[in-house]
Short mmCIF file of C-alpha atoms in Angstrom, two decimals:
data_model
loop_
_atom_site.label_atom_id
_atom_site.label_comp_id
_atom_site.label_asym_id
_atom_site.label_seq_id
_atom_site.Cartn_x
_atom_site.Cartn_y
_atom_site.Cartn_z
CA MET A 1 -60.03 82.13 -1.19
CA ASN A 2 -57.95 83.87 1.45
CA LEU A 3 -54.92 81.82 0.49
CA PRO A 4 -53.29 84.33 -1.92
CA VAL A 5 -53.71 87.11 0.64
CA LEU A 6 -52.18 84.95 3.37
CA VAL A 7 -49.26 83.89 1.18
CA GLY A 8 -48.74 87.52 0.19
CA LEU A 9 -48.72 88.63 3.84
CA MET A 10 -46.32 85.82 4.71
CA VAL A 11 -43.95 86.90 1.94
CA VAL A 12 -44.14 90.51 3.14
CA LYS A 13 -43.39 89.42 6.71
CA ILE A 14 -40.45 87.22 5.73
CA THR A 15 -39.04 89.93 3.46
CA LEU A 16 -39.33 92.52 6.21
CA VAL A 17 -37.55 90.31 8.72
CA LEU A 18 -34.84 89.45 6.21
CA VAL A 19 -34.27 93.10 5.27
CA VAL A 20 -34.02 94.11 8.91
CA PHE A 21 -31.69 91.17 9.54
CA LEU A 22 -29.39 92.10 6.63
CA THR A 23 -29.32 95.75 7.69
CA THR A 24 -28.48 94.65 11.22
CA ILE A 25 -25.58 92.57 9.89
CA ALA A 26 -24.25 95.58 7.97
CA TYR A 27 -24.45 97.78 11.03
CA VAL A 28 -23.02 95.16 13.38
CA VAL A 29 -19.89 95.27 11.21
CA LEU A 30 -19.78 99.03 11.71
CA MET A 31 -20.51 98.60 15.42
CA GLU A 32 -17.65 96.13 15.70
CA ARG A 33 -15.20 98.55 14.05
CA LYS A 34 -16.42 101.46 16.18
CA VAL A 35 -16.29 99.54 19.46
CA LEU A 36 -12.88 98.06 18.66
CA GLY A 37 -11.72 101.60 17.84
CA PHE A 38 -13.03 102.80 21.20
CA ILE A 39 -11.29 99.93 23.01
CA GLN A 40 -8.02 100.58 21.20
CA LEU A 41 -8.18 104.37 21.75
CA ARG A 42 -8.77 105.34 18.13
CA TYR A 43 -11.74 106.68 16.19
CA GLY A 44 -12.76 103.83 13.91
CA PRO A 45 -14.53 104.66 10.63
CA ASN A 46 -15.72 108.29 10.72
CA ARG A 47 -15.35 109.64 7.17
CA VAL A 48 -18.49 108.40 5.39
CA GLY A 49 -21.56 110.20 6.68
CA PRO A 50 -22.02 111.51 10.24
CA TRP A 51 -20.05 109.30 12.72
CA GLY A 52 -19.31 106.95 9.81
CA LEU A 53 -22.94 105.83 9.68
CA LEU A 54 -22.89 105.35 5.91
CA GLN A 55 -19.77 103.17 6.02
CA PRO A 56 -21.68 99.85 5.52
CA LEU A 57 -23.25 101.28 2.36
CA ALA A 58 -19.88 102.38 1.00
CA ASP A 59 -18.40 98.98 1.85
CA MET A 60 -21.18 97.19 0.04
CA ILE A 61 -20.84 99.31 -3.11
CA LYS A 62 -17.10 98.68 -3.04
CA LEU A 63 -17.62 94.92 -2.71
CA LEU A 64 -20.17 94.80 -5.52
CA PHE A 65 -17.89 96.61 -7.96
CA LYS A 66 -14.75 94.66 -7.20
CA GLU A 67 -13.44 92.19 -9.73
CA GLU A 68 -14.89 88.69 -9.40
CA PHE A 69 -11.97 86.30 -9.52
CA THR A 70 -12.05 82.50 -9.53
CA PRO A 71 -8.69 80.76 -9.19
CA PRO A 72 -7.81 78.84 -12.39
CA HIS A 73 -7.74 75.32 -10.92
CA ALA A 74 -10.66 75.73 -8.56
CA ASN A 75 -13.76 73.58 -8.73
CA LYS A 76 -16.11 76.25 -10.14
CA THR A 77 -19.49 74.90 -8.97
CA LEU A 78 -18.39 74.19 -5.42
CA PHE A 79 -16.39 77.42 -5.26
CA VAL A 80 -19.60 79.38 -5.93
CA LEU A 81 -21.73 77.10 -3.75
CA ALA A 82 -19.67 77.54 -0.56
CA PRO A 83 -20.42 81.25 0.13
CA MET A 84 -24.09 80.57 -0.60
CA ILE A 85 -24.15 77.79 2.01
CA VAL A 86 -22.46 80.03 4.57
CA ALA A 87 -24.93 82.88 4.00
CA ILE A 88 -28.09 80.76 3.77
CA THR A 89 -27.33 78.76 6.91
CA ALA A 90 -26.80 82.08 8.68
CA PHE A 91 -30.18 83.50 7.61
CA MET A 92 -32.45 80.47 7.94
CA PRO A 93 -32.33 79.91 11.74
CA PHE A 94 -33.98 83.27 12.34
CA ALA A 95 -37.26 81.82 11.05
CA ALA A 96 -37.82 80.01 14.35
CA ILE A 97 -36.68 82.74 16.76
CA PRO A 98 -39.52 84.71 18.36
CA PHE A 99 -38.64 88.43 18.28
CA ALA A 100 -41.89 89.80 19.70
CA ASP A 101 -45.17 88.68 21.21
CA ARG A 102 -48.07 89.84 19.02
CA ILE A 103 -47.42 92.21 16.15
CA LEU A 104 -50.89 92.27 14.55
CA PRO A 105 -54.50 91.73 15.72
CA ASP A 106 -56.09 88.30 15.27
CA SER A 107 -58.00 89.30 12.14
CA LEU A 108 -57.76 92.12 9.64
CA THR A 109 -60.04 93.46 6.91
CA ILE A 110 -58.02 93.91 3.73
CA TYR A 111 -59.95 95.34 0.72
CA GLY A 112 -63.19 94.01 2.14
CA TYR A 113 -61.82 90.53 2.89
CA GLN A 114 -61.86 89.32 6.45
CA VAL A 115 -58.45 87.67 6.87
CA ASP A 116 -57.79 85.38 9.82
CA LEU A 117 -54.24 86.12 10.85
CA THR A 118 -53.90 83.33 13.40
CA VAL A 119 -53.21 81.00 10.47
CA ALA A 120 -49.48 80.28 10.18
CA ALA A 121 -48.79 82.57 13.16
CA LEU A 122 -49.05 85.68 10.97
CA ASN A 123 -50.09 87.83 13.91
CA ARG A 124 -47.18 86.73 16.09
CA GLY A 125 -43.62 87.96 16.25
CA VAL A 126 -42.12 84.80 14.84
CA ILE A 127 -42.00 83.55 11.26
CA ALA A 128 -42.66 79.89 12.04
CA ASP A 129 -43.56 78.51 15.46
CA VAL A 130 -42.47 74.91 14.81
CA ASN A 131 -42.66 72.46 17.68
CA ILE A 132 -39.06 71.37 17.09
CA GLY A 133 -37.79 74.97 16.77
CA LEU A 134 -34.59 74.43 18.69
CA LEU A 135 -33.70 71.26 16.77
CA TYR A 136 -34.41 73.13 13.52
CA ILE A 137 -31.92 75.83 14.47
CA PHE A 138 -29.29 73.27 15.42
CA ALA A 139 -29.94 71.32 12.22
CA ILE A 140 -29.44 74.39 10.04
CA SER A 141 -26.42 75.71 11.91
CA SER A 142 -24.80 72.27 11.86
CA LEU A 143 -24.77 72.64 8.06
CA ALA A 144 -22.78 75.88 8.20
CA VAL A 145 -19.57 73.89 8.44
CA TYR A 146 -20.06 72.65 4.86
CA GLY A 147 -19.48 76.18 3.61
CA ALA A 148 -16.03 76.19 5.18
CA VAL A 149 -15.12 72.64 4.16
CA ILE A 150 -16.36 72.89 0.58
CA GLY A 151 -14.97 76.40 0.12
CA GLY A 152 -11.59 75.31 1.43
CA TRP A 153 -11.47 72.25 -0.79
CA ALA A 154 -12.81 73.92 -3.95
CA SER A 155 -10.29 76.79 -3.77
CA ASN A 156 -7.47 74.35 -4.58
CA ASN A 157 -5.15 76.15 -2.20
CA LYS A 158 -3.31 74.52 0.69
CA TYR A 159 -3.99 77.37 3.11
CA SER A 160 -7.68 77.26 2.24
CA LEU A 161 -7.90 73.50 2.64
CA LEU A 162 -6.10 73.50 5.98
CA GLY A 163 -8.18 76.43 7.17
CA GLY A 164 -11.37 74.64 6.14
CA LEU A 165 -10.34 71.41 7.86
CA ARG A 166 -9.37 73.28 10.99
CA LEU A 167 -12.67 75.11 11.17
CA CYS A 168 -14.48 71.84 10.45
CA ALA A 169 -12.78 70.09 13.37
CA GLN A 170 -13.51 73.06 15.60
CA MET A 171 -17.18 73.33 14.69
CA VAL A 172 -17.88 69.60 14.94
CA SER A 173 -16.24 69.47 18.38
CA TYR A 174 -18.04 72.49 19.78
CA GLU A 175 -21.41 71.56 18.29
CA VAL A 176 -21.55 68.71 20.81
CA ALA A 177 -20.94 71.07 23.71
CA LEU A 178 -23.42 73.59 22.29
CA GLY A 179 -26.14 70.96 21.97
CA LEU A 180 -25.51 69.57 25.46
CA SER A 181 -25.43 73.02 27.08
CA VAL A 182 -29.05 73.83 26.16
CA ILE A 183 -30.53 70.51 27.28
CA GLY A 184 -30.92 71.95 30.79
CA VAL A 185 -33.17 74.66 29.35
CA LEU A 186 -35.24 72.04 27.54
CA MET A 187 -35.66 70.11 30.78
CA VAL A 188 -36.85 73.19 32.68
CA ALA A 189 -39.16 74.42 29.90
CA GLY A 190 -40.34 70.97 28.82
CA SER A 191 -40.58 71.97 25.17
CA LEU A 192 -38.49 72.36 22.02
CA SER A 193 -40.65 75.19 20.71
CA LEU A 194 -38.87 78.52 21.17
CA VAL A 195 -42.16 80.38 21.61
CA THR A 196 -43.07 78.08 24.53
CA ILE A 197 -39.58 78.45 25.99
CA VAL A 198 -39.90 82.26 25.96
CA GLU A 199 -43.38 82.11 27.50
CA ALA A 200 -42.08 79.79 30.24
CA GLN A 201 -39.68 82.57 31.31
CA LYS A 202 -42.47 84.98 32.22
CA SER A 203 -41.71 85.02 35.93
CA MET A 204 -38.00 84.17 35.88
CA TRP A 205 -35.28 84.09 33.25
CA PHE A 206 -33.72 80.68 32.71
CA ILE A 207 -30.23 82.08 33.31
CA VAL A 208 -31.16 81.98 37.01
CA TYR A 209 -31.89 78.23 36.85
CA GLN A 210 -29.14 77.48 34.35
CA PRO A 211 -26.13 79.72 35.10
CA LEU A 212 -23.65 76.99 34.16
CA GLY A 213 -25.64 76.17 31.04
CA PHE A 214 -25.51 79.83 29.96
CA LEU A 215 -21.76 80.03 30.47
CA LEU A 216 -21.19 76.80 28.52
CA TYR A 217 -23.52 78.00 25.76
CA LEU A 218 -21.59 81.25 25.46
CA CYS A 219 -18.20 79.48 25.23
CA ALA A 220 -19.49 77.00 22.64
CA ALA A 221 -21.23 79.76 20.67
CA PHE A 222 -18.03 81.81 20.51
CA ALA A 223 -16.29 78.76 19.07
CA GLU A 224 -19.14 77.97 16.66
CA CYS A 225 -19.03 81.50 15.27
CA ALA A 226 -15.20 81.25 15.14
CA ARG A 227 -14.86 84.47 17.12
CA THR A 228 -11.99 85.46 19.38
CA PRO A 229 -10.63 83.66 21.42
CA PHE A 230 -11.44 80.76 19.06
CA ASP A 231 -10.87 82.55 15.74
CA LEU A 232 -8.20 80.12 14.57
CA ILE A 233 -9.28 80.37 10.95
CA GLU A 234 -8.21 84.00 10.95
CA CYS A 235 -4.79 83.07 12.24
CA GLU A 236 -2.94 85.09 9.58
CA ASN A 237 0.56 84.00 10.47
CA GLU A 238 -0.39 80.33 10.05
CA LEU A 239 -3.16 80.18 7.46
CA VAL A 240 -3.29 83.56 5.64
CA ALA A 241 -7.11 83.85 5.84
CA GLY A 242 -8.19 80.24 6.22
CA TYR A 243 -10.80 78.95 3.81
CA GLN A 244 -11.60 82.52 2.70
CA THR A 245 -8.15 83.11 1.20
CA GLU A 246 -9.13 82.76 -2.47
CA TYR A 247 -12.45 84.58 -2.22
CA SER A 248 -12.92 88.10 -3.48
CA SER A 249 -15.64 90.61 -4.27
CA MET A 250 -19.23 89.79 -3.29
CA LYS A 251 -18.43 86.10 -2.68
CA TRP A 252 -16.20 87.25 0.14
CA GLY A 253 -18.98 89.65 1.09
CA LEU A 254 -21.34 86.70 1.46
CA LEU A 255 -18.82 84.91 3.68
CA MET A 256 -18.67 88.03 5.86
CA LEU A 257 -22.48 88.28 5.91
CA GLY A 258 -22.61 84.67 7.01
CA GLU A 259 -20.04 85.15 9.74
CA TYR A 260 -21.82 88.14 11.29
CA GLY A 261 -25.20 86.50 10.68
CA HIS A 262 -24.09 83.51 12.76
CA MET A 263 -23.00 85.86 15.52
CA ILE A 264 -26.39 87.61 15.57
CA ILE A 265 -28.23 84.25 15.53
CA ALA A 266 -26.08 82.98 18.40
CA SER A 267 -26.87 86.12 20.42
CA ALA A 268 -30.58 86.01 19.60
CA LEU A 269 -30.75 82.33 20.54
CA ALA A 270 -28.98 83.00 23.84
CA VAL A 271 -31.52 85.76 24.56
CA THR A 272 -34.38 83.41 23.69
CA LEU A 273 -33.12 80.48 25.73
CA PHE A 274 -31.61 82.14 28.79
CA LEU A 275 -32.51 85.84 28.99
CA GLY A 276 -36.28 85.76 28.66
CA GLY A 277 -36.55 86.52 24.95
CA TRP A 278 -38.81 89.51 24.29
CA GLN A 279 -40.12 89.59 27.88
CA GLY A 280 -39.50 92.73 29.90
CA PRO A 281 -41.32 95.55 31.67
CA PHE A 282 -42.51 98.95 30.24
CA LEU A 283 -40.87 98.86 26.80
CA PRO A 284 -42.46 97.02 23.84
CA PRO A 285 -41.34 93.36 23.43
CA ILE A 286 -39.40 93.93 20.23
CA VAL A 287 -37.34 96.68 21.88
CA TRP A 288 -36.44 94.36 24.75
CA PHE A 289 -35.44 91.68 22.27
CA LEU A 290 -33.19 94.12 20.39
CA ILE A 291 -31.64 95.54 23.58
CA LYS A 292 -30.74 92.07 24.90
CA THR A 293 -29.46 90.82 21.55
CA PHE A 294 -27.27 93.87 21.00
CA ALA A 295 -25.93 93.60 24.55
CA LEU A 296 -24.72 90.09 23.72
CA ILE A 297 -23.29 91.22 20.37
CA PHE A 298 -21.43 93.91 22.30
CA LEU A 299 -20.06 91.15 24.55
CA PHE A 300 -18.80 89.31 21.45
CA ILE A 301 -16.97 92.46 20.29
CA TRP A 302 -15.72 93.28 23.77
CA VAL A 303 -14.16 89.82 24.08
CA ARG A 304 -12.53 90.25 20.67
CA GLY A 305 -10.96 93.48 21.82
CA THR A 306 -9.74 91.96 25.08
CA TYR A 307 -8.53 88.38 24.77
CA PRO A 308 -5.74 86.71 22.78
CA ARG A 309 -6.31 83.64 20.65
CA PHE A 310 -6.13 80.01 21.81
CA ARG A 311 -3.66 77.54 20.34
CA PHE A 312 -5.30 74.73 18.35
CA ASP A 313 -4.45 71.98 20.85
CA GLN A 314 -5.74 74.19 23.68
CA LEU A 315 -8.95 74.68 21.73
CA MET A 316 -9.50 70.94 21.36
CA TYR A 317 -8.56 70.30 25.00
CA PHE A 318 -10.99 72.96 26.18
CA GLY A 319 -13.83 71.67 24.01
CA TRP A 320 -13.56 67.97 24.76
CA LYS A 321 -12.16 67.85 28.28
CA VAL A 322 -13.72 70.91 29.89
CA LEU A 323 -16.92 71.97 28.11
CA ILE A 324 -18.44 68.55 27.36
CA PRO A 325 -17.93 67.03 30.85
CA LEU A 326 -19.26 70.22 32.44
CA ALA A 327 -22.28 70.17 30.11
CA LEU A 328 -23.00 66.55 31.04
CA PHE A 329 -22.66 67.46 34.72
CA ASN A 330 -25.09 70.33 34.18
CA ILE A 331 -27.68 67.95 32.71
CA LEU A 332 -27.23 65.56 35.64
CA LEU A 333 -27.50 68.40 38.15
CA THR A 334 -30.65 69.78 36.48
CA GLY A 335 -32.20 66.32 36.51
CA VAL A 336 -31.42 65.73 40.17
CA VAL A 337 -32.74 69.15 41.21
CA MET A 338 -35.92 68.76 39.16
CA MET A 339 -36.55 65.31 40.61
CA TYR A 340 -35.99 66.04 44.28
CA LEU A 341 -36.98 69.70 44.68
CA MET B 1 -48.47 66.49 -0.61
CA GLN B 2 -48.32 63.69 -3.17
CA VAL B 3 -46.50 65.93 -5.67
CA LEU B 4 -43.99 66.91 -2.99
CA PHE B 5 -43.45 63.27 -2.11
CA LEU B 6 -42.90 62.30 -5.74
CA ILE B 7 -40.38 65.09 -6.26
CA LEU B 8 -38.51 64.21 -3.05
CA ALA B 9 -38.54 60.51 -3.86
CA ALA B 10 -37.25 61.13 -7.39
CA VAL B 11 -34.43 63.36 -6.14
CA ALA B 12 -33.59 60.81 -3.44
CA LEU B 13 -33.34 57.97 -5.97
CA ILE B 14 -31.35 59.97 -8.53
CA SER B 15 -28.92 61.30 -5.93
CA GLY B 16 -28.59 57.80 -4.50
CA VAL B 17 -27.56 56.45 -7.90
CA LEU B 18 -25.17 59.38 -8.39
CA VAL B 19 -23.49 58.57 -5.04
CA VAL B 20 -22.55 55.16 -6.39
CA ILE B 21 -21.45 56.07 -9.92
CA GLN B 22 -19.34 59.17 -9.19
CA VAL B 23 -15.59 58.72 -9.58
CA ASN B 24 -14.69 61.64 -7.35
CA PRO B 25 -15.35 60.70 -3.67
CA VAL B 26 -16.05 64.31 -2.68
CA ARG B 27 -18.87 64.50 -5.25
CA SER B 28 -20.22 61.16 -3.98
CA ALA B 29 -20.28 62.54 -0.45
CA LEU B 30 -22.07 65.71 -1.58
CA TYR B 31 -24.75 63.71 -3.39
CA LEU B 32 -25.17 61.59 -0.27
CA ILE B 33 -25.82 64.78 1.70
CA LEU B 34 -28.50 65.76 -0.84
CA ASN B 35 -29.96 62.29 -0.43
CA PHE B 36 -30.14 62.73 3.37
CA PHE B 37 -32.01 65.99 2.88
CA THR B 38 -34.63 64.48 0.64
CA VAL B 39 -35.14 61.62 3.10
CA ALA B 40 -35.53 64.21 5.88
CA GLY B 41 -38.14 65.92 3.70
CA ILE B 42 -40.03 62.64 3.32
CA TYR B 43 -39.98 62.21 7.11
CA LEU B 44 -41.45 65.71 7.42
CA LEU B 45 -44.26 64.78 5.03
CA ALA B 46 -44.94 61.74 7.23
CA HIS B 47 -45.37 64.07 10.28
CA ALA B 48 -42.16 62.77 11.87
CA GLU B 49 -40.61 66.20 12.57
CA PHE B 50 -38.30 64.97 15.31
CA ILE B 51 -36.83 62.20 13.15
CA ALA B 52 -36.43 64.66 10.27
CA ALA B 53 -34.49 67.12 12.42
CA ILE B 54 -32.34 64.35 13.88
CA GLN B 55 -31.69 63.00 10.37
CA VAL B 56 -30.28 66.38 9.34
CA ILE B 57 -28.35 66.99 12.58
CA VAL B 58 -26.79 63.54 12.87
CA TYR B 59 -26.31 62.37 9.29
CA ALA B 60 -25.93 65.59 7.31
CA GLY B 61 -24.52 67.74 10.09
CA ALA B 62 -22.13 65.38 11.83
CA ILE B 63 -21.42 62.08 10.10
CA MET B 64 -21.06 63.43 6.57
CA VAL B 65 -18.89 66.29 7.80
CA LEU B 66 -16.51 63.71 9.24
CA PHE B 67 -16.68 61.71 5.99
CA LEU B 68 -15.80 64.81 3.96
CA PHE B 69 -13.09 65.65 6.47
CA VAL B 70 -11.46 62.24 6.06
CA ILE B 71 -11.84 62.22 2.27
CA MET B 72 -10.21 65.62 2.02
CA LEU B 73 -7.43 64.75 4.45
CA LEU B 74 -6.53 61.46 2.75
CA ASN B 75 -7.30 62.16 -0.88
CA LEU B 76 -5.99 65.58 -1.72
CA ARG B 77 -5.30 64.75 -5.38
CA GLN B 78 -8.13 64.44 -7.90
CA PRO B 79 -8.49 60.78 -8.90
CA GLU B 80 -7.55 60.23 -12.55
CA GLU B 81 -10.44 59.27 -14.84
CA GLY B 82 -11.09 55.53 -15.16
CA GLY B 83 -9.00 54.48 -12.21
CA GLU B 84 -7.81 50.94 -11.71
CA LYS B 85 -9.14 48.07 -13.83
CA GLN B 86 -11.58 45.82 -12.01
CA HIS B 87 -10.97 42.10 -11.68
CA LEU B 88 -13.38 39.63 -13.26
CA ALA B 89 -14.09 38.08 -9.86
CA GLN B 90 -15.03 41.53 -8.51
CA LYS B 91 -17.48 42.07 -11.36
CA ILE B 92 -19.09 38.62 -10.98
CA SER B 93 -19.45 38.83 -7.20
CA GLY B 94 -20.78 42.37 -7.43
CA ALA B 95 -23.39 41.37 -10.01
CA ALA B 96 -24.39 38.32 -7.96
CA LEU B 97 -24.78 40.38 -4.81
CA ALA B 98 -26.85 42.99 -6.66
CA GLY B 99 -29.04 40.25 -8.12
CA VAL B 100 -29.72 38.67 -4.72
CA THR B 101 -30.53 42.07 -3.21
CA ALA B 102 -32.88 42.88 -6.10
CA LEU B 103 -34.67 39.55 -5.63
CA LEU B 104 -35.08 40.20 -1.92
CA VAL B 105 -36.44 43.70 -2.59
CA ILE B 106 -38.91 42.38 -5.17
CA TYR B 107 -40.00 39.58 -2.80
CA THR B 108 -40.62 42.11 -0.02
CA CYS B 109 -42.51 44.43 -2.37
CA THR B 110 -44.95 41.70 -3.35
CA ARG B 111 -45.75 41.07 0.31
CA ILE B 112 -46.63 44.70 1.10
CA ASN B 113 -50.35 45.33 1.54
CA LEU B 114 -51.02 48.64 -0.23
CA GLY B 115 -54.34 49.41 1.43
CA PRO B 116 -55.49 52.78 2.78
CA ALA B 117 -53.35 54.07 5.64
CA LYS B 118 -54.44 53.69 9.24
CA GLU B 119 -55.84 56.64 11.17
CA MET B 120 -52.96 58.65 12.65
CA VAL B 121 -52.63 58.69 16.44
CA PRO B 122 -52.67 62.29 17.77
CA GLY B 123 -49.14 63.39 18.67
CA PHE B 124 -47.60 60.83 16.36
CA GLY B 125 -43.98 61.58 15.52
CA SER B 126 -43.65 64.31 18.14
CA THR B 127 -40.59 64.43 20.36
CA GLU B 128 -42.63 63.23 23.34
CA ALA B 129 -43.96 60.19 21.46
CA VAL B 130 -40.49 59.19 20.24
CA ALA B 131 -39.05 59.64 23.74
CA ARG B 132 -41.84 57.62 25.34
CA SER B 133 -41.39 54.64 23.03
CA LEU B 134 -37.57 54.84 23.29
CA PHE B 135 -37.61 54.78 27.08
CA THR B 136 -40.43 52.24 27.58
CA ASP B 137 -40.97 49.69 24.79
CA TYR B 138 -37.53 49.90 23.22
CA LEU B 139 -35.42 50.61 26.29
CA LEU B 140 -33.23 47.49 25.96
CA PRO B 141 -32.28 47.96 22.28
CA PHE B 142 -31.71 51.66 22.98
CA GLU B 143 -29.31 50.96 25.85
CA VAL B 144 -27.57 48.13 23.96
CA THR B 145 -26.99 50.52 21.04
CA SER B 146 -25.34 53.00 23.39
CA VAL B 147 -23.05 50.24 24.68
CA LEU B 148 -22.23 49.33 21.08
CA LEU B 149 -21.27 52.94 20.35
CA LEU B 150 -19.12 53.01 23.49
CA VAL B 151 -17.33 49.84 22.35
CA ALA B 152 -16.67 51.43 18.94
CA LEU B 153 -15.31 54.55 20.67
CA ILE B 154 -12.98 52.54 22.90
CA GLY B 155 -11.86 50.50 19.90
CA ALA B 156 -10.99 53.64 17.98
CA VAL B 157 -9.01 55.00 20.93
CA ILE B 158 -7.10 51.70 21.31
CA LEU B 159 -6.25 51.64 17.58
CA ALA B 160 -5.01 55.23 17.73
CA ARG B 161 -2.92 54.51 20.84
CA ALA B 162 -1.36 51.38 19.29
CA ARG B 163 -0.20 53.53 16.36
CA LEU B 164 1.34 56.08 18.74
CA ASP B 165 3.39 53.62 20.86
#
C-alpha cells in the first residue's frame, strides 16, 4: 500500500540528485574556464551575468540551437549511441556514492500515511547502498570506453577512429592500475560497500593508511578521465579532436557532459575512499562532501593549467611499468602490515 | 522476478543468435556485449551480485573492448554483403557439429531434476562467500588457472618478440 509513495519518493530523490549533478557539471565547466583564466593571468568568461555566472546557461542554449549534423557515411545508429553511452556511464556511478549521512528521519507521515523511510535507504544520503558498491562503480565506468570506441568507429573518419583507439588503449591500461590502487582500501575497510567504507573512516581518513594508494588512484583517475597530463585524445596537432571530431551540437554537448561527469565521479570516489567521505567536524555532512569533492576538482584544473602532455609511449610506459608494479607493491605492503601489526 | 528472468533470457537468446548471424564483426561484438549484460542481469536475479559485477567488469569492460579494438584495427573496411562462398565440406562439418551439440544439450536437459529449489544459504553469492570457496575448496584450480593465464601472457610476448627480431 505504501509502495507507490515509496516509488514516488525514490523518483524524487533520484531526480534531485541528477539535477544537482547536472548543474554541478555545468558549473564545473565554468569553474575550469575561470580557474584557467586566473592561472594564465586573464579574466575568463565574464560577459554573461555577474562574474560570468550565467555562462553555462548561454552555452547550453547555444548547443541546443546549433545544427545537428551527421556525416554522410557514418553509421547512424552507433553514431547516436556513442554520446549516450558516454553520458550515461558518467551519471550512473553516482547512485552508489554516499554524499551525506542521514537526510530524512526514519519515518514520515505523508497525507495521513505512515511511511517507513528505512526501506531502500530513502532516509540516507545515498541512492543505493549496494554491498558491491565499489565493483558497481568500476563496472559502469569500465563501459565508458565503449563511447569512445564506438563513436570513433561510427564517425567514419580516420582521426576519429585513431583517437578512439588511442583512448581505448589508454583507458584499458589505466583501469588495471585504478582497480589495483583501491584494493588497499578494501583490505583496511573489509567491505565493498561505500557506505561502510565511509563509516570505517570515522576516526581516521584512509589516506593516512594508504598514501601510496591515494597517489596511484589520482594518477590512474587522471588518465581514466583523459585529463592533462594524459589528455592525448585532445592532441590537436595529431588527431584534430580525437573521437569527438565529427560530433556537433548537443551530441557534442553530451560528450562534454560525460567528460566532466567522469571527472566529478572520480573526485567524489576519491573523497569517499580516501578522504573520509562526508565525515567532518562542525559543518553538515553534505557540505563536507562538497568541499572535499570541489577541492579535488580544483586539483584536476590546477594540474591542467600547470603540466604539459605526455607522449603516447610515455603514457603506456608509465601505466604498465610504474603504476601497476607500485599498486601491486602497495597491496603486498598493506597485507604484510595488516598481518603483523 | 519470473517476468524479469523471462525478459532477460529472451534477450540473451536473441542477442546470442544475432552474434552468430551478423555479417559485420563490429555488430556481432556489440550484440555479444548485450548478451553479457543480460547474463549479468540473470546472475543478479540469482543473488550472485559479485559474479554479476565481475561479469560486466571482465567480459563487457575488458575482454570485449579488446575484441572491438582488434576488429577495428584489422578490419577498417566494411565487409561486402555475402562474402566468400562456403565449401561443401564446411557446411557438412558445421551441420554435423551443431547436431552433436544439440543432442548433447537435449540429453543433459532430460537428466535435469526440475524440482523446487533448495533453501538459500544466508550470505550466498556475496563477495565473502565467493572468496572463501575460491581460497579453500577450489584453491588448486584457482592457482592453476592463474598459471595458465601467465603461460598465455608469456606466449603472447614471445610471439610479439619473434615478429620484431
